[in-house]
Amino acid sequence: MLSHSIANIETNTAFAKARCPARPVDQFVNVMGLASLVATAFRYQKDEEIFGEDESTEYVYQVVRGAVRTYKLLSDGRRQIGSFHLPGDIFGLEYGPSHRLTAEALVETEVRLIQRRSLENAANVDVQVARSLWNVTAGELRHAEDHMLLLGCKTAMERVAAFLLEMDRRLAAASMVALPMCRRDIGDYLGLTLETVSRALSQLHDQHVLDFSGARQIVIRNRQRLRDISA
Amino acid sequence: MLSHSIANIETNTAFAKARCPARPVDQFVNVMGLASLVATAFRYQKDEEIFGEDESTEYVYQVVRGAVRTYKLLSDGRRQIGSFHLPGDIFGLEYGPSHRLTAEALVETEVRLIQRRSLENAANVDVQVARSLWNVTAGELRHAEDHMLLLGCKTAMERVAAFLLEMDRRLAAASMVALPMCRRDIGDYLGLTLETVSRALSQLHDQHVLDFSGARQIVIRNRQRLRDISA
DNA sequence: CGACTTTTTGAAACGAGTCAAGTGCAGTGG
DNA sequence: CCACTGCACTTGACTCGTTTCAAAAAGTCG
C-alpha cells in the first residue's frame, strides 16, 4: 500500500502524453485516458523497490521518466533480470493475483500508476481494453522468448552485441546510447558476470565497433558489425 | 495451409473432454465448446512440423495425445526449445499475425485445431473469451520467466533437477515419468549439451535419487532431494 | 539377429567465472 | 582548486564447469 506516503502522490492525467514514443502499448495508454481511470504519478529514487516478488498486484505501472529493472532471485542471491523498462513501457501487469518478479528503479524514476481493479472493470465492459491487456502480456512474452534464445544459446560476445542493439533501438538519442544501468545489471540480464560484460565491451572498443564517453555513454560506430556479431 | 491434406482432417467436437487434467486452460477449452466453434482433430507423426517460425497464425492448437516442442533457431543451427507441450496444453496462440517459434511433434501426436479468426470473433463479442486468451498467454509468460531464471543462473545439475520436477509434475503416471523427448531435446531446452544432460542423470542415478527402466522411463526415488538440488 | 539410433562414458580443450589488483571518475570537503 | 573518498569499471592470472571430440554400450526396430 502507498497510503503511508500519500503526500508524495500527485494525481496527474496529463502525464499520459509525455515521452511515450509510438509503440503497441500506446493503445493501452489511450485506454487509460479514455476509460477515465485515475492515473497517479509517483517517484522512486535509485534502487528503491517498486514492488516485490509475490506481492499482491494492486497497481499497473508505466515508466514516465527514468528506468526500471524487474528480476527474480534464487535463495543464494543469484539474480536474473527479466527486462529493463524504459519511458513509455508498461510493467507490473499480471493476470494472476501476485507479482512474479521484483521491480526496482535503476535511477530516479517517475511512474504512472493505475489501479489494477479499475483496469479489470474496464476490461469487463470494453473488449478493446481486454485486448490491450492481452497485447501488453503478449509483448512481454515475445521479449522473453527472444531472451531465452540469448540465454540458452549465445556466447558472451553475442549477448553483449545483442544487448547494445536492443538499447540502441530503445533509447538511442543522437547516435548516443546512455545506459541507465551498471555492468552488474547488464551481466544479470545477460546471464554473465560483470567482468565478462566489461571484457566484451573493451574488445568491441578495441575493434572500433563502439566508442565510450564515460563507461555508460556509448556511441555505436559500426551497427552492422554488431548485428553480424549478435548472431 | 492444410487444404492439401484435408482428407486427414476429421471434425470432432467430442475430443474436447479427453485427457485434459484440471488446469487454468480448461476455461479456454470450455470456451472452445461453448462458443460452438469448429474444432478439428489432426495427427502429426514424430518430428513432423506443425507450424514454422514466421508462418502466419491460422490456427490455435491443443495437444490431445502425444507431445510437442516449440523452438527458435539461430542461423548456424543452435536451437532453444521454449516449451514442451503435453496433453491438454494450448499452443500456437499468438497476439500478432505470425508464429514466433516453430512447433514439431516429439512423438506421434494428435492435436485439436481451432481457427484463430473464429476465436478473435468470439473474443470481440464475449469478454470471457478475451480473458481466456489473455490467460493462455499469461501462462506462457509465467513459464518463460521461470525458464529465463534457469537459463541465466542455474548450474547443469540444477537445470536437470528442475527439468525432472517439471516433467514429474506435468506427466507423472504411477510415480513413473515417461519422457517423450530425447537427450538432445532436453539439452536444447535446458541450454546444455546432450552429454551434460546424460552425465547429470547418471550422477543422480549413482546417488539413488532416481532409477531408470530404459533411458526414458524414470522413477524418482527422492523428490525432496531433487527440490533441494534444483535451487 | 543385425543395423541403426540413442545414450553413456572418457579425455582433452575452451569459454566464462573467480579472485585480486589497479584505474578512473564523481562527489566531498579542506 | 585539489587531495580525499567511495564506487564503478577494467584488467590480469588462474580455476573450473561445461563443451567438444571420440568411442563404447545400450536400446529400438525391421
Short mmCIF file of C-alpha atoms (C1' of nucleotides) in Angstrom, two decimals:
data_model
loop_
_atom_site.label_atom_id
_atom_site.label_comp_id
_atom_site.label_asym_id
_atom_site.label_seq_id
_atom_site.Cartn_x
_atom_site.Cartn_y
_atom_site.Cartn_z
CA MET A 1 0.00 0.00 0.00
CA LEU A 2 1.04 3.53 -0.73
CA SER A 3 -1.22 5.27 1.76
CA HIS A 4 1.61 5.94 4.19
CA SER A 5 3.26 8.13 1.63
CA ILE A 6 0.19 9.71 0.13
CA ALA A 7 1.77 13.12 0.40
CA ASN A 8 4.21 12.19 -2.37
CA ILE A 9 1.46 11.29 -4.77
CA GLU A 10 0.20 13.82 -7.23
CA THR A 11 -2.73 12.96 -9.41
CA ASN A 12 -1.84 13.88 -12.95
CA THR A 13 -3.74 12.80 -16.02
CA ALA A 14 -1.72 14.98 -18.37
CA PHE A 15 1.40 12.87 -17.85
CA ALA A 16 -0.03 10.40 -20.34
CA LYS A 17 1.31 12.24 -23.37
CA ALA A 18 4.84 12.76 -22.08
CA ARG A 19 7.79 10.92 -23.60
CA CYS A 20 5.86 7.96 -24.96
CA PRO A 21 7.18 7.15 -28.44
CA ALA A 22 4.83 5.30 -30.76
CA ARG A 23 4.60 1.65 -29.72
CA PRO A 24 1.96 -1.06 -29.40
CA VAL A 25 1.41 -0.11 -25.77
CA ASP A 26 0.11 3.29 -26.76
CA GLN A 27 -3.23 1.64 -27.25
CA PHE A 28 -3.11 0.77 -23.60
CA VAL A 29 -2.11 4.29 -22.68
CA ASN A 30 -5.04 5.59 -24.62
CA VAL A 31 -7.31 3.18 -22.84
CA MET A 32 -6.07 4.62 -19.59
CA GLY A 33 -7.28 8.01 -20.69
CA LEU A 34 -10.47 7.05 -22.47
CA ALA A 35 -11.84 4.96 -19.66
CA SER A 36 -11.37 7.99 -17.40
CA LEU A 37 -9.33 5.93 -14.99
CA VAL A 38 -7.42 7.67 -12.27
CA ALA A 39 -3.75 7.63 -13.14
CA THR A 40 -1.39 8.69 -10.41
CA ALA A 41 2.21 9.79 -10.65
CA PHE A 42 4.84 8.56 -8.25
CA ARG A 43 8.56 8.97 -7.92
CA TYR A 44 11.10 6.36 -6.82
CA GLN A 45 14.72 7.03 -6.06
CA LYS A 46 17.64 4.96 -7.35
CA ASP A 47 17.49 1.31 -6.22
CA GLU A 48 14.14 1.78 -4.48
CA GLU A 49 11.79 -1.20 -4.72
CA ILE A 50 8.57 -0.56 -6.65
CA PHE A 51 7.01 -3.92 -5.92
CA GLY A 52 8.28 -7.27 -4.65
CA GLU A 53 8.01 -10.82 -5.93
CA ASP A 54 4.81 -12.48 -4.64
CA GLU A 55 3.40 -9.15 -3.55
CA SER A 56 -0.26 -8.75 -4.47
CA THR A 57 -0.89 -6.82 -7.67
CA GLU A 58 -2.68 -3.64 -6.72
CA TYR A 59 -1.32 -1.46 -9.50
CA VAL A 60 -0.11 -1.48 -13.05
CA TYR A 61 2.79 0.83 -13.85
CA GLN A 62 4.13 2.89 -16.72
CA VAL A 63 7.56 4.47 -16.80
CA VAL A 64 7.35 8.22 -17.44
CA ARG A 65 10.99 9.10 -16.82
CA GLY A 66 13.95 7.00 -15.69
CA ALA A 67 14.28 3.21 -15.93
CA VAL A 68 13.29 0.06 -14.05
CA ARG A 69 14.66 -3.48 -13.72
CA THR A 70 12.43 -6.47 -13.00
CA TYR A 71 14.10 -9.63 -11.74
CA LYS A 72 13.87 -12.97 -9.99
CA LEU A 73 16.24 -14.16 -7.27
CA LEU A 74 17.45 -17.58 -6.21
CA SER A 75 17.80 -18.19 -2.49
CA ASP A 76 21.60 -17.75 -2.61
CA GLY A 77 21.36 -14.36 -4.30
CA ARG A 78 21.84 -15.26 -7.94
CA ARG A 79 19.67 -12.86 -9.91
CA GLN A 80 18.10 -12.96 -13.34
CA ILE A 81 16.89 -9.63 -14.67
CA GLY A 82 13.97 -10.33 -16.98
CA SER A 83 13.61 -6.89 -18.52
CA PHE A 84 14.60 -3.29 -18.36
CA HIS A 85 11.65 -0.92 -18.60
CA LEU A 86 12.18 2.46 -20.24
CA PRO A 87 9.97 5.53 -20.69
CA GLY A 88 6.63 4.56 -22.21
CA ASP A 89 6.85 0.92 -21.11
CA ILE A 90 4.08 -0.72 -19.11
CA PHE A 91 5.22 -3.10 -16.37
CA GLY A 92 3.79 -4.95 -13.39
CA LEU A 93 0.68 -6.11 -15.26
CA GLU A 94 -0.22 -9.61 -14.09
CA TYR A 95 -3.04 -11.94 -14.98
CA GLY A 96 -2.85 -13.60 -11.57
CA PRO A 97 -3.11 -12.18 -8.07
CA SER A 98 0.58 -11.53 -7.36
CA HIS A 99 3.74 -10.21 -8.99
CA ARG A 100 6.19 -12.84 -10.18
CA LEU A 101 9.21 -10.55 -10.29
CA THR A 102 10.58 -7.73 -8.18
CA ALA A 103 10.74 -4.24 -9.70
CA GLU A 104 13.32 -1.61 -8.73
CA ALA A 105 14.21 1.80 -10.07
CA LEU A 106 17.59 1.84 -11.86
CA VAL A 107 17.86 5.61 -11.45
CA GLU A 108 15.50 8.22 -10.06
CA THR A 109 12.31 7.27 -11.85
CA GLU A 110 8.85 8.65 -12.31
CA VAL A 111 6.00 6.23 -12.97
CA ARG A 112 2.28 6.48 -13.53
CA LEU A 113 0.15 4.01 -11.60
CA ILE A 114 -3.32 2.74 -12.28
CA GLN A 115 -5.36 0.50 -10.03
CA ARG A 116 -5.40 -2.98 -11.38
CA ARG A 117 -9.00 -3.39 -10.27
CA SER A 118 -10.17 -0.44 -12.31
CA LEU A 119 -8.48 -1.91 -15.38
CA GLU A 120 -10.22 -5.21 -14.68
CA ASN A 121 -13.54 -3.42 -14.52
CA ALA A 122 -12.88 -1.57 -17.75
CA ALA A 123 -11.86 -4.84 -19.42
CA ASN A 124 -15.10 -6.48 -18.34
CA VAL A 125 -17.11 -3.83 -20.15
CA ASP A 126 -14.93 -2.96 -23.12
CA VAL A 127 -13.43 -5.69 -25.30
CA GLN A 128 -10.85 -3.22 -26.61
CA VAL A 129 -9.46 -2.81 -23.11
CA ALA A 130 -9.34 -6.57 -22.71
CA ARG A 131 -7.41 -6.81 -25.98
CA SER A 132 -4.97 -4.17 -24.80
CA LEU A 133 -4.20 -6.10 -21.63
CA TRP A 134 -3.59 -9.20 -23.70
CA ASN A 135 -1.37 -7.18 -26.04
CA VAL A 136 0.84 -5.99 -23.18
CA THR A 137 1.32 -9.53 -21.88
CA ALA A 138 1.94 -10.82 -25.41
CA GLY A 139 4.65 -8.20 -25.88
CA GLU A 140 6.38 -9.32 -22.69
CA LEU A 141 6.17 -12.93 -23.85
CA ARG A 142 7.74 -12.03 -27.19
CA HIS A 143 10.66 -10.42 -25.36
CA ALA A 144 11.00 -13.39 -23.03
CA GLU A 145 11.12 -15.84 -25.96
CA ASP A 146 13.88 -13.85 -27.64
CA HIS A 147 15.74 -13.61 -24.36
CA MET A 148 15.55 -17.37 -23.74
CA LEU A 149 17.28 -17.87 -27.10
CA LEU A 150 20.01 -15.47 -25.98
CA LEU A 151 20.44 -17.08 -22.55
CA GLY A 152 20.32 -20.65 -23.79
CA CYS A 153 22.41 -20.42 -26.96
CA LYS A 154 24.53 -17.33 -27.38
CA THR A 155 28.17 -16.66 -26.45
CA ALA A 156 29.20 -13.80 -24.19
CA MET A 157 30.15 -11.58 -27.13
CA GLU A 158 26.90 -12.34 -28.97
CA ARG A 159 24.90 -11.47 -25.86
CA VAL A 160 26.64 -8.16 -25.32
CA ALA A 161 26.23 -7.24 -29.02
CA ALA A 162 22.51 -8.09 -28.84
CA PHE A 163 22.16 -6.03 -25.67
CA LEU A 164 23.76 -2.99 -27.28
CA LEU A 165 21.47 -3.28 -30.30
CA GLU A 166 18.43 -3.58 -28.04
CA MET A 167 19.42 -0.49 -26.07
CA ASP A 168 20.29 1.37 -29.27
CA ARG A 169 16.83 0.60 -30.61
CA ARG A 170 15.04 1.51 -27.40
CA LEU A 171 16.84 4.55 -26.08
CA ALA A 172 19.24 5.90 -28.66
CA ALA A 173 19.29 9.69 -28.79
CA ALA A 174 21.55 11.34 -31.37
CA SER A 175 23.56 8.17 -32.04
CA MET A 176 24.49 8.03 -28.36
CA VAL A 177 23.31 5.27 -26.04
CA ALA A 178 23.17 6.47 -22.43
CA LEU A 179 22.92 3.33 -20.31
CA PRO A 180 20.99 3.78 -17.07
CA MET A 181 22.31 0.51 -15.60
CA CYS A 182 25.66 -0.67 -14.22
CA ARG A 183 27.75 -3.58 -15.50
CA ARG A 184 26.37 -5.89 -12.86
CA ASP A 185 22.80 -5.23 -14.02
CA ILE A 186 23.83 -5.88 -17.62
CA GLY A 187 25.52 -9.10 -16.53
CA ASP A 188 22.48 -10.29 -14.59
CA TYR A 189 20.33 -9.52 -17.61
CA LEU A 190 22.60 -11.43 -19.99
CA GLY A 191 23.46 -14.34 -17.72
CA LEU A 192 27.12 -13.23 -17.47
CA THR A 193 29.38 -11.78 -14.80
CA LEU A 194 30.10 -8.07 -14.79
CA GLU A 195 33.74 -8.80 -15.64
CA THR A 196 32.76 -10.71 -18.77
CA VAL A 197 30.49 -7.85 -19.87
CA SER A 198 33.32 -5.39 -19.31
CA ARG A 199 35.78 -7.50 -21.28
CA ALA A 200 33.35 -7.87 -24.20
CA LEU A 201 32.78 -4.09 -24.29
CA SER A 202 36.52 -3.45 -24.17
CA GLN A 203 37.04 -5.86 -27.04
CA LEU A 204 34.36 -4.10 -29.12
CA HIS A 205 36.08 -0.83 -28.33
CA ASP A 206 39.45 -2.23 -29.45
CA GLN A 207 37.83 -3.31 -32.71
CA HIS A 208 36.43 0.21 -33.22
CA VAL A 209 32.84 -1.07 -33.15
CA LEU A 210 32.00 1.43 -30.44
CA ASP A 211 33.37 4.42 -28.54
CA PHE A 212 32.97 5.42 -24.93
CA SER A 213 32.49 8.81 -23.34
CA GLY A 214 32.46 7.58 -19.81
CA ALA A 215 31.59 3.95 -19.08
CA ARG A 216 27.87 4.40 -19.69
CA GLN A 217 27.82 6.73 -22.69
CA ILE A 218 28.34 4.59 -25.76
CA VAL A 219 28.50 5.59 -29.41
CA ILE A 220 27.96 2.73 -31.81
CA ARG A 221 30.40 3.18 -34.69
CA ASN A 222 29.55 0.04 -36.65
CA ARG A 223 25.96 -1.07 -36.22
CA GLN A 224 26.16 -3.68 -38.98
CA ARG A 225 29.18 -5.29 -37.37
CA LEU A 226 27.21 -5.56 -34.12
CA ARG A 227 24.33 -7.21 -35.99
CA ASP A 228 26.73 -9.72 -37.51
CA ILE A 229 28.27 -10.47 -34.12
CA SER A 230 24.93 -10.83 -32.33
CA ALA A 231 24.16 -13.94 -34.49
CA MET B 1 -2.41 -24.17 -45.19
CA LEU B 2 -3.87 -27.55 -44.54
CA SER B 3 -6.15 -27.70 -47.58
CA HIS B 4 -3.87 -30.06 -49.47
CA SER B 5 -4.29 -32.65 -46.76
CA ILE B 6 -7.94 -32.10 -45.98
CA ALA B 7 -8.58 -35.82 -46.24
CA ASN B 8 -6.67 -36.37 -42.99
CA ILE B 9 -8.85 -33.98 -41.04
CA GLU B 10 -11.76 -35.30 -39.09
CA THR B 11 -14.12 -32.86 -37.40
CA ASN B 12 -14.59 -33.95 -33.83
CA THR B 13 -16.12 -31.84 -31.09
CA ALA B 14 -16.15 -34.67 -28.56
CA PHE B 15 -12.33 -34.70 -28.33
CA ALA B 16 -12.62 -31.71 -26.04
CA LYS B 17 -13.16 -33.76 -22.90
CA ALA B 18 -10.34 -36.23 -23.48
CA ARG B 19 -7.23 -36.25 -21.28
CA CYS B 20 -7.39 -32.67 -20.13
CA PRO B 21 -6.48 -32.57 -16.43
CA ALA B 22 -7.75 -29.61 -14.44
CA ARG B 23 -5.72 -26.51 -15.30
CA PRO B 24 -6.28 -22.85 -16.00
CA VAL B 25 -6.52 -23.57 -19.70
CA ASP B 26 -9.64 -25.62 -19.18
CA GLN B 27 -11.54 -22.37 -19.25
CA PHE B 28 -10.22 -21.93 -22.75
CA VAL B 29 -11.21 -25.46 -23.65
CA ASN B 30 -14.70 -24.77 -22.39
CA VAL B 31 -14.80 -21.60 -24.42
CA MET B 32 -14.00 -23.68 -27.46
CA GLY B 33 -17.07 -25.76 -26.78
CA LEU B 34 -19.46 -23.07 -25.57
CA ALA B 35 -18.88 -20.73 -28.46
CA SER B 36 -19.78 -23.63 -30.74
CA LEU B 37 -16.54 -23.19 -32.63
CA VAL B 38 -15.48 -25.85 -35.05
CA ALA B 39 -12.64 -27.82 -33.50
CA THR B 40 -10.83 -30.18 -35.81
CA ALA B 41 -8.58 -33.09 -34.96
CA PHE B 42 -5.32 -33.68 -36.73
CA ARG B 43 -2.49 -36.12 -36.39
CA TYR B 44 1.23 -35.48 -36.83
CA GLN B 45 3.94 -38.10 -36.94
CA LYS B 46 7.19 -37.97 -34.99
CA ASP B 47 9.35 -34.94 -35.91
CA GLU B 48 6.71 -33.54 -38.27
CA GLU B 49 6.44 -29.75 -38.32
CA ILE B 50 3.11 -28.37 -37.07
CA PHE B 51 3.90 -24.76 -37.89
CA GLY B 52 7.03 -22.79 -38.68
CA GLU B 53 8.57 -19.64 -37.28
CA ASP B 54 7.17 -16.55 -39.04
CA GLU B 55 4.36 -18.57 -40.57
CA SER B 56 1.01 -16.78 -40.39
CA THR B 57 -1.19 -17.84 -37.48
CA GLU B 58 -4.23 -19.51 -38.95
CA TYR B 59 -4.91 -21.90 -36.09
CA VAL B 60 -4.59 -22.35 -32.37
CA TYR B 61 -3.71 -25.84 -31.18
CA GLN B 62 -4.33 -28.14 -28.24
CA VAL B 63 -2.47 -31.36 -27.61
CA VAL B 64 -4.85 -34.29 -27.26
CA ARG B 65 -2.30 -37.11 -27.22
CA GLY B 66 1.49 -37.09 -27.65
CA ALA B 67 3.84 -34.14 -27.14
CA VAL B 68 5.16 -31.09 -28.97
CA ARG B 69 8.32 -28.97 -28.83
CA THR B 70 8.34 -25.28 -29.78
CA TYR B 71 11.71 -23.69 -30.52
CA LYS B 72 13.73 -20.92 -32.08
CA LEU B 73 16.83 -21.45 -34.21
CA LEU B 74 19.94 -19.37 -34.80
CA SER B 75 21.29 -19.28 -38.35
CA ASP B 76 24.06 -21.78 -37.53
CA GLY B 77 21.63 -24.33 -36.13
CA ARG B 78 21.82 -23.63 -32.42
CA ARG B 79 18.36 -24.27 -31.05
CA GLN B 80 16.48 -23.10 -27.97
CA ILE B 81 13.40 -25.09 -27.11
CA GLY B 82 10.99 -22.74 -25.35
CA SER B 83 8.46 -25.28 -24.11
CA PHE B 84 7.27 -28.82 -24.32
CA HIS B 85 3.52 -29.10 -24.78
CA LEU B 86 1.74 -32.09 -23.26
CA PRO B 87 -1.85 -33.36 -23.41
CA GLY B 88 -4.29 -30.60 -22.50
CA ASP B 89 -1.86 -27.78 -23.32
CA ILE B 90 -2.79 -24.99 -25.71
CA PHE B 91 -0.02 -23.82 -28.04
CA GLY B 92 0.45 -21.66 -31.11
CA LEU B 93 -1.76 -18.85 -29.80
CA GLU B 94 -0.31 -15.51 -30.91
CA TYR B 95 -1.43 -11.96 -30.44
CA GLY B 96 0.30 -10.90 -33.64
CA PRO B 97 -0.04 -12.15 -37.20
CA SER B 98 2.69 -14.80 -37.24
CA HIS B 99 4.20 -17.56 -35.13
CA ARG B 100 7.41 -16.69 -33.35
CA LEU B 101 8.56 -20.27 -32.80
CA THR B 102 8.47 -23.49 -34.77
CA ALA B 103 6.35 -26.37 -33.45
CA GLU B 104 7.14 -30.05 -34.08
CA ALA B 105 5.68 -33.28 -32.80
CA LEU B 106 8.05 -35.11 -30.41
CA VAL B 107 6.23 -38.39 -30.98
CA GLU B 108 3.12 -39.29 -32.95
CA THR B 109 0.75 -36.61 -31.73
CA GLU B 110 -2.92 -35.78 -32.01
CA VAL B 111 -3.97 -32.15 -31.76
CA ARG B 112 -7.22 -30.23 -31.93
CA LEU B 113 -7.20 -27.10 -34.08
CA ILE B 114 -9.41 -24.08 -33.99
CA GLN B 115 -9.37 -21.21 -36.44
CA ARG B 116 -7.70 -18.23 -34.93
CA ARG B 117 -10.15 -15.95 -36.67
CA SER B 118 -13.15 -17.61 -35.09
CA LEU B 119 -11.54 -17.16 -31.66
CA GLU B 120 -10.95 -13.49 -32.47
CA ASN B 121 -14.60 -13.12 -33.38
CA ALA B 122 -15.73 -14.82 -30.20
CA ALA B 123 -13.40 -12.60 -28.16
CA ASN B 124 -14.85 -9.48 -29.74
CA VAL B 125 -18.31 -10.45 -28.51
CA ASP B 126 -17.61 -12.22 -25.23
CA VAL B 127 -15.29 -10.68 -22.64
CA GLN B 128 -14.82 -14.08 -21.02
CA VAL B 129 -13.28 -15.43 -24.21
CA ALA B 130 -10.99 -12.39 -24.38
CA ARG B 131 -9.93 -13.08 -20.78
CA SER B 132 -9.21 -16.71 -21.63
CA LEU B 133 -6.92 -15.75 -24.48
CA TRP B 134 -5.06 -13.40 -22.14
CA ASN B 135 -4.86 -16.17 -19.57
CA VAL B 136 -3.21 -18.57 -22.02
CA THR B 137 -0.58 -16.00 -22.99
CA ALA B 138 -0.02 -15.07 -19.32
CA GLY B 139 0.59 -18.74 -18.52
CA GLU B 140 3.22 -18.96 -21.25
CA LEU B 141 4.86 -15.80 -19.94
CA ARG B 142 5.00 -17.23 -16.42
CA HIS B 143 6.77 -20.31 -17.75
CA ALA B 144 9.17 -18.19 -19.81
CA GLU B 145 10.08 -16.07 -16.77
CA ASP B 146 10.87 -19.15 -14.71
CA HIS B 147 12.85 -20.59 -17.59
CA MET B 148 14.92 -17.43 -18.01
CA LEU B 149 15.97 -17.78 -14.37
CA LEU B 150 17.02 -21.36 -15.08
CA LEU B 151 18.92 -20.48 -18.27
CA GLY B 152 20.60 -17.40 -16.86
CA CYS B 153 21.54 -18.57 -13.36
CA LYS B 154 21.44 -22.30 -12.72
CA THR B 155 24.15 -24.95 -12.98
CA ALA B 156 23.79 -28.02 -15.18
CA MET B 157 22.77 -30.21 -12.23
CA GLU B 158 20.22 -27.65 -11.02
CA ARG B 159 18.72 -27.42 -14.50
CA VAL B 160 18.35 -31.16 -14.89
CA ALA B 161 16.79 -31.48 -11.41
CA ALA B 162 14.32 -28.69 -12.25
CA PHE B 163 13.50 -30.38 -15.53
CA LEU B 164 12.76 -33.69 -13.84
CA LEU B 165 10.49 -31.99 -11.31
CA GLU B 166 8.65 -30.17 -14.09
CA MET B 167 8.09 -33.38 -16.01
CA ASP B 168 7.14 -35.22 -12.83
CA ARG B 169 4.51 -32.57 -12.12
CA ARG B 170 3.19 -32.48 -15.66
CA LEU B 171 3.17 -36.09 -16.80
CA ALA B 172 3.85 -38.39 -13.89
CA ALA B 173 1.72 -41.54 -14.02
CA ALA B 174 2.11 -44.02 -11.16
CA SER B 175 5.39 -42.50 -9.90
CA MET B 176 6.93 -43.12 -13.31
CA VAL B 177 7.99 -40.32 -15.65
CA ALA B 178 7.91 -41.44 -19.29
CA LEU B 179 9.87 -38.84 -21.20
CA PRO B 180 8.69 -38.31 -24.78
CA MET B 181 11.88 -36.44 -25.77
CA CYS B 182 15.49 -37.43 -26.41
CA ARG B 183 18.57 -36.12 -24.58
CA ARG B 184 19.27 -33.60 -27.29
CA ASP B 185 15.80 -32.08 -26.87
CA ILE B 186 16.31 -31.90 -23.11
CA GLY B 187 19.68 -30.26 -23.65
CA ASP B 188 18.27 -27.70 -26.09
CA TYR B 189 15.52 -26.94 -23.57
CA LEU B 190 17.97 -26.51 -20.68
CA GLY B 191 20.73 -24.72 -22.58
CA LEU B 192 23.12 -27.69 -22.20
CA THR B 193 24.64 -30.33 -24.46
CA LEU B 194 23.10 -33.77 -24.56
CA GLU B 195 26.26 -35.19 -22.98
CA THR B 196 25.97 -32.89 -19.99
CA VAL B 197 22.32 -33.89 -19.51
CA SER B 198 23.30 -37.55 -19.66
CA ARG B 199 26.10 -37.06 -17.13
CA ALA B 200 23.80 -35.24 -14.71
CA LEU B 201 21.20 -38.01 -14.96
CA SER B 202 23.88 -40.67 -14.41
CA GLN B 203 25.10 -38.80 -11.36
CA LEU B 204 21.56 -38.62 -9.94
CA HIS B 205 21.25 -42.33 -10.57
CA ASP B 206 24.53 -43.01 -8.76
CA GLN B 207 23.19 -41.02 -5.80
CA HIS B 208 20.00 -43.11 -5.78
CA VAL B 209 17.85 -40.04 -6.47
CA LEU B 210 16.28 -41.79 -9.45
CA ASP B 211 16.08 -45.12 -11.24
CA PHE B 212 15.88 -45.93 -14.90
CA SER B 213 13.91 -48.54 -16.78
CA GLY B 214 15.27 -47.71 -20.17
CA ALA B 215 16.76 -44.29 -20.79
CA ARG B 216 13.38 -42.51 -20.96
CA GLN B 217 11.45 -44.25 -18.18
CA ILE B 218 12.46 -42.60 -14.93
CA VAL B 219 11.34 -43.30 -11.39
CA ILE B 220 12.04 -40.51 -8.94
CA ARG B 221 13.19 -42.06 -5.69
CA ASN B 222 13.90 -38.88 -3.73
CA ARG B 223 11.72 -35.98 -4.79
CA GLN B 224 12.81 -33.76 -1.88
CA ARG B 225 16.45 -34.24 -2.79
CA LEU B 226 15.65 -33.09 -6.32
CA ARG B 227 13.90 -30.00 -4.95
CA ASP B 228 16.95 -29.19 -2.85
CA ILE B 229 19.28 -29.65 -5.81
CA SER B 230 17.13 -27.56 -8.20
CA ALA B 231 17.86 -24.45 -6.05
"C1'" DC C 1 19.52 -61.40 -35.25
"C1'" DG C 2 21.63 -57.41 -37.31
"C1'" DA C 3 21.59 -52.47 -38.42
"C1'" DC C 4 20.62 -48.20 -36.81
"C1'" DT C 5 19.92 -44.71 -33.41
"C1'" DT C 6 20.29 -43.11 -28.84
"C1'" DT C 7 22.69 -42.90 -24.71
"C1'" DT C 8 26.65 -43.27 -21.84
"C1'" DT C 9 31.34 -42.57 -20.68
"C1'" DG C 10 36.15 -40.83 -21.15
"C1'" DA C 11 39.77 -37.45 -22.09
"C1'" DA C 12 41.14 -33.05 -23.60
"C1'" DA C 13 40.12 -28.17 -24.73
"C1'" DC C 14 37.94 -23.97 -24.02
"C1'" DG C 15 34.99 -20.14 -22.52
"C1'" DA C 16 33.41 -17.92 -18.80
"C1'" DG C 17 33.84 -17.46 -13.75
"C1'" DT C 18 36.55 -16.26 -9.73
"C1'" DC C 19 39.73 -13.73 -7.23
"C1'" DA C 20 42.67 -9.91 -6.88
"C1'" DA C 21 44.77 -5.62 -8.22
"C1'" DG C 22 44.73 -1.44 -10.36
"C1'" DT C 23 42.41 2.58 -12.74
"C1'" DG C 24 39.12 6.13 -13.38
"C1'" DC C 25 35.52 9.11 -12.13
"C1'" DA C 26 32.08 11.77 -9.21
"C1'" DG C 27 31.16 13.83 -5.12
"C1'" DT C 28 33.01 15.98 -0.68
"C1'" DG C 29 35.40 18.87 1.97
"C1'" DG C 30 39.74 21.09 3.26
"C1'" DC D 1 41.48 24.26 -6.67
"C1'" DC D 2 42.89 19.99 -5.45
"C1'" DA D 3 43.55 15.95 -2.31
"C1'" DC D 4 40.39 12.52 -0.31
"C1'" DT D 5 36.99 9.05 -0.51
"C1'" DG D 6 33.95 5.69 -2.34
"C1'" DC D 7 32.15 3.25 -6.05
"C1'" DA D 8 32.09 1.51 -10.71
"C1'" DC D 9 34.76 -0.24 -14.06
"C1'" DT D 10 38.80 -2.51 -16.17
"C1'" DT D 11 42.38 -5.78 -16.50
"C1'" DG D 12 45.23 -9.87 -15.36
"C1'" DA D 13 46.11 -14.60 -13.80
"C1'" DC D 14 44.24 -18.70 -12.64
"C1'" DT D 15 40.38 -22.15 -11.92
"C1'" DC D 16 36.56 -24.75 -13.04
"C1'" DG D 17 32.32 -26.35 -15.27
"C1'" DT D 18 30.74 -27.35 -19.46
"C1'" DT D 19 31.67 -28.40 -24.25
"C1'" DT D 20 33.92 -30.93 -27.73
"C1'" DC D 21 35.52 -34.91 -29.78
"C1'" DA D 22 35.73 -39.81 -29.75
"C1'" DA D 23 34.40 -44.40 -28.80
"C1'" DA D 24 31.86 -47.90 -26.45
"C1'" DA D 25 27.43 -49.58 -24.67
"C1'" DA D 26 22.56 -49.89 -24.64
"C1'" DG D 27 18.25 -49.71 -26.70
"C1'" DT D 28 14.97 -49.96 -30.74
"C1'" DC D 29 13.00 -51.84 -34.72
"C1'" DG D 30 12.68 -54.10 -39.14
#
